[in-house]
XYZ file of C-alpha atoms in Angstrom:
265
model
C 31.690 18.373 -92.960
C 29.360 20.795 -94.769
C 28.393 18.155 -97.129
C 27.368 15.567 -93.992
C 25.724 18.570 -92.244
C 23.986 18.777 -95.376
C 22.658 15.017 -95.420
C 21.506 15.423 -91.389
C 19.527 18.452 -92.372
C 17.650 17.243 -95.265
C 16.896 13.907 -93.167
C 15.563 15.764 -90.285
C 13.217 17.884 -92.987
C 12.296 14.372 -94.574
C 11.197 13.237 -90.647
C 9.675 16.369 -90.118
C 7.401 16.600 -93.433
C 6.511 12.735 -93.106
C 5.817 12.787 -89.414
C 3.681 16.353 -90.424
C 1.422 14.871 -92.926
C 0.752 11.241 -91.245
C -2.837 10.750 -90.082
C -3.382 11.135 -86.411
C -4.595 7.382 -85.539
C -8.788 7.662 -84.975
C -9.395 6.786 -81.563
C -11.607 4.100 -80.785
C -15.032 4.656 -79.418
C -15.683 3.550 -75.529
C -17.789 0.413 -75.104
C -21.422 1.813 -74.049
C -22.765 0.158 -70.622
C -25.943 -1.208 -70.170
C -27.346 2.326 -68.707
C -25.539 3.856 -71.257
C -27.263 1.893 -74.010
C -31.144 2.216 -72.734
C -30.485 5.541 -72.342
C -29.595 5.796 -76.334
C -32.742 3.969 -77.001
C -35.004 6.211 -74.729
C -33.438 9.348 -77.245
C -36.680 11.030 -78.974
C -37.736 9.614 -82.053
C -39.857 11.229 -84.660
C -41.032 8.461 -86.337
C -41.323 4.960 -87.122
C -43.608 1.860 -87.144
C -45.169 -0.179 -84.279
C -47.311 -3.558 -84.181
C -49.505 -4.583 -81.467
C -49.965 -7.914 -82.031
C -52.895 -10.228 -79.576
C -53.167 -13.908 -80.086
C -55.501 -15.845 -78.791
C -54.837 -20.080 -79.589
C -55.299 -23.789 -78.801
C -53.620 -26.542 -80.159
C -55.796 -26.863 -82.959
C -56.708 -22.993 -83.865
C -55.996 -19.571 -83.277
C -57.136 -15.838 -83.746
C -54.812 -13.159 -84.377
C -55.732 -9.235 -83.861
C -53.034 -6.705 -85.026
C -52.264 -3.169 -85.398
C -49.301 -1.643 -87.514
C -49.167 1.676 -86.985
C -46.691 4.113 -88.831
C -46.393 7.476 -86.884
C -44.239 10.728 -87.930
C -44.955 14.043 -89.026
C -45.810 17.458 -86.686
C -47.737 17.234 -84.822
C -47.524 13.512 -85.096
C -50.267 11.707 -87.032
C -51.165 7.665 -87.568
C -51.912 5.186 -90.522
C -53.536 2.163 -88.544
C -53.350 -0.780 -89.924
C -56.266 -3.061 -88.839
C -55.691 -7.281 -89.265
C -57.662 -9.719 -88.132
C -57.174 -13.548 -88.644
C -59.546 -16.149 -87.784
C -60.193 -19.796 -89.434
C -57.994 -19.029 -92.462
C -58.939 -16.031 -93.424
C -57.875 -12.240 -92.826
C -60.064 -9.021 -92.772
C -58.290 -5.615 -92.639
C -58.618 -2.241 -92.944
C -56.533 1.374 -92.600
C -57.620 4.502 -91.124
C -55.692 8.071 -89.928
C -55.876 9.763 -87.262
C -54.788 13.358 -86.253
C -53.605 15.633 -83.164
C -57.241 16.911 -83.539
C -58.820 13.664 -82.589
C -60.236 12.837 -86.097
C -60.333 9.351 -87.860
C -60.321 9.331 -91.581
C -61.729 6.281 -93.334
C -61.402 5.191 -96.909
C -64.667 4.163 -97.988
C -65.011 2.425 -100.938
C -65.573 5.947 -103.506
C -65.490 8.354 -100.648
C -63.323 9.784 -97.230
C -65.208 9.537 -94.069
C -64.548 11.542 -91.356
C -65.652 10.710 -87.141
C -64.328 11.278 -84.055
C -61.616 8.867 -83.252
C -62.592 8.638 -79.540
C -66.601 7.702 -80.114
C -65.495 4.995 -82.890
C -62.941 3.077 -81.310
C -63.068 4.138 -77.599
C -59.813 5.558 -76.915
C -58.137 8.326 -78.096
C -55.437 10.253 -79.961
C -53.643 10.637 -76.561
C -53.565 6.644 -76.304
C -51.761 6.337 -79.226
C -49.336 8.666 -78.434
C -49.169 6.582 -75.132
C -48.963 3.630 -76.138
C -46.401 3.794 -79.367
C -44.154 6.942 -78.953
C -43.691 6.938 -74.829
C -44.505 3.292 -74.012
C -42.874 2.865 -70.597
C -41.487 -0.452 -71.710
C -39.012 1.510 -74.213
C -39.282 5.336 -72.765
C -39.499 4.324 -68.892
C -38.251 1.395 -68.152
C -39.439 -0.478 -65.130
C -36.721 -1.595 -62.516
C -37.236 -4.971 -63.345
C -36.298 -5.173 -67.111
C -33.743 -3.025 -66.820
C -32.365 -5.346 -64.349
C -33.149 -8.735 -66.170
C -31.625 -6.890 -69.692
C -28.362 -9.491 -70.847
C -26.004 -7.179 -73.090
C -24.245 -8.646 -75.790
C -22.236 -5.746 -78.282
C -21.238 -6.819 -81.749
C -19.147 -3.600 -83.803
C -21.703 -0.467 -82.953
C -25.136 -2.691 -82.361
C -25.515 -3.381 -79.000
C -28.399 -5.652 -78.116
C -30.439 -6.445 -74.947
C -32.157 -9.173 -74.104
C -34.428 -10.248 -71.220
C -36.841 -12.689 -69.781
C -38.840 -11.712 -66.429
C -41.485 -12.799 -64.367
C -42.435 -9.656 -62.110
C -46.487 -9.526 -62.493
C -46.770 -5.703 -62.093
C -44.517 -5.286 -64.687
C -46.018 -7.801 -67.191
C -49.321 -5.889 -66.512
C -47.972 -2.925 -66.922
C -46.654 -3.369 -70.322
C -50.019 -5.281 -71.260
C -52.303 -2.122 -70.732
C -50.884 0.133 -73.616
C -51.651 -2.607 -76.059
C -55.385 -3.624 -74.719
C -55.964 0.379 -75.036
C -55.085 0.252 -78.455
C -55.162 -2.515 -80.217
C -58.815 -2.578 -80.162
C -61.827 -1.244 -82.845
C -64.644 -1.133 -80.647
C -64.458 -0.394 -76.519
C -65.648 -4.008 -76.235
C -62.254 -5.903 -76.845
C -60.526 -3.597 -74.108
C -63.461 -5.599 -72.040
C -62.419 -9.743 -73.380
C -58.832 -8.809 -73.618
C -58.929 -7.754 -69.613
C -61.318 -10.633 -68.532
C -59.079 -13.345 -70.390
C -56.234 -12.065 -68.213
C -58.745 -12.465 -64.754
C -59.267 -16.024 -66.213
C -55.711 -17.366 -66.429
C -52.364 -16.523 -65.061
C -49.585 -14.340 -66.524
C -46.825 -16.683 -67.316
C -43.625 -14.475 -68.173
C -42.505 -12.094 -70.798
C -39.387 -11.848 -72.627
C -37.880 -8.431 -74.157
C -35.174 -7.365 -77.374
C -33.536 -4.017 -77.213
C -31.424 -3.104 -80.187
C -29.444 -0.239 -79.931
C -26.993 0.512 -83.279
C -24.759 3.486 -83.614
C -26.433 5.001 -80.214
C -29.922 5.198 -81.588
C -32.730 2.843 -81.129
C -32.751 0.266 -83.982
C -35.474 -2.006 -83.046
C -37.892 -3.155 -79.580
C -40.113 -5.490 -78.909
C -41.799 -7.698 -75.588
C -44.140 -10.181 -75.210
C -46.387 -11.298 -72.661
C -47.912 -14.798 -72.746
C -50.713 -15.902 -70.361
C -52.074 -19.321 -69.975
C -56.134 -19.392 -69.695
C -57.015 -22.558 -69.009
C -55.543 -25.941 -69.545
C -56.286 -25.736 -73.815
C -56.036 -22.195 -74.334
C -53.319 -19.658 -74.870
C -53.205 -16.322 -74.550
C -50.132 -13.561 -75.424
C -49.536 -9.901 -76.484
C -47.263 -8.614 -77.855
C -45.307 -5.068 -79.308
C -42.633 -4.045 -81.550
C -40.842 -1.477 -83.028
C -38.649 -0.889 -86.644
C -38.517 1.774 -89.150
C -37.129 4.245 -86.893
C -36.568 7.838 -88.369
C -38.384 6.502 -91.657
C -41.621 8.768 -91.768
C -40.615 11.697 -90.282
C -42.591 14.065 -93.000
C -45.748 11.560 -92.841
C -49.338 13.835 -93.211
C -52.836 12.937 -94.168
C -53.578 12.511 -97.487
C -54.778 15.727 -99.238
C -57.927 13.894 -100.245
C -58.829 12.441 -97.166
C -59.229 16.050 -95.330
C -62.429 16.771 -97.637
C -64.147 13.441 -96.317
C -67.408 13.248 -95.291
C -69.018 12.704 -92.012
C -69.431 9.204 -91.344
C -72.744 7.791 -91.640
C -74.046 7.228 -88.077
C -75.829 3.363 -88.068
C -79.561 3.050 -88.064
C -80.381 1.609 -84.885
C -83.858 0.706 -86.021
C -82.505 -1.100 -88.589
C -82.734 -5.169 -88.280
């Protein structure tokens, strides 16, 4: 009898030290709603990259005006990206612009240095505007949240949309005919296209993966007339990617930009 009691005892200890040491089983996570997951995406980011992208087409030709912008840092500063495409061939260029309101421009031996409001004809403030709190990601209207079709695959959920509601399509027009601009004038065309034709529909992708915003964009496209086509669009990648981005040392010695001879023919 001692001998069996013996045998019980060290089984129960065997139990006891196996059942001590197992691994409690990782609980799965909940499956995120469709509020749950705009919310995730609406989380502050630091940085990342945007591109504003404006095309303007027939069947036969079209003209493309973009701006990249990377954004990070603190306060938050911007390398613009300038491209332009017309009739096969691209001009660009790349300026920076800080909390103070100053544009830095690479010249071709020298910095230049003006203020970013006079140049361009918006400001510091629209950029913030337009890329870090665009109400299309950070504010939502009623109708895209509405129209958003959630599909989840693992830990990347991703929305998807297609609307039709004019205020809204306006709405998310304005940030990029702010900014997506080099001289106050294409504010002006981009604006009287829009009078011109009617604004068809615009479509929307939300990625959300592991509860932070992996990548956004919408576009709007606008029919002018019965050739031409018109659309805008914005994006978003890169996130959390230049959080420590800061003017170049050299650039913060640059000169003051030449102002242009107006006498000059």
């Amino acid at each position: 009898m001692k001998f069996k009691k013996l045998i019980l005892g060290l089984s129960i200890a065997a139990a006891l030290v196996v059942g001590g040491c197992s691994k409690p089983k990782k609980q799965s996570e909940p499956i995120l709603t469709k509020s749950q997951v705009i919310k995730c995406s609406q989380k502050s980011f630091k940085s990342g990259q945007a591109k504003q992208t404006v095309t303007l087409g027939t069947d036969t030709s079209k003209q493309v005006v973009a701006t990249t912008a990377l954004f990070g840092g603190n306060p938050t500063v911007f390398q613009l990206n300038y491209e332009t495409q017309s009739k096969g061939k691209t001009q660009s260029s790349q300026e920076w612009v800080d909390s103070a309101n100053h544009v830095y421009i690479n010249g071709q031996s020298k910095w230049y240095k003006a203020d970013f409001n006079k140049l361009t004809g918006h400001s510091y403030a629209d950029l913030l505007d337009s890329f870090t709190n665009n109400a299309m990601l950070m504010d939502p209207p009623a109708a895209l949240t509405k129209a958003y079709k959630m599909t989840r695959k693992g830990h990347t959920y991703t929305l998807n949309a297609k609307i039709k509601d004019q205020q809204t399509m306006k709405d998310a027009l304005d940030p990029i005919f702010t900014t997506n601009t080099q001289s106050p004038k294409q504010k002006t065309i981009y604006n009287k296209l829009v009078k011109m034709g009617k604004i068809q529909g615009m479509t929307a992708k939300l990625v959300v993966k592991n509860k932070k915003l992996y990548s956004f964009q919408y576009l709007v496209k606008i029919k002018v007339n019965k050739l031409m086509r018109f659309s805008a669009g914005q994006s978003y990648g890169n996130m959390g990617k230049q959080d420590f981005l800061k003017i170049p040392n050299n650039a913060l010695n640059a000169h003051p930009l030449p102002k242009a001879d107006k006498n000059k023919k």
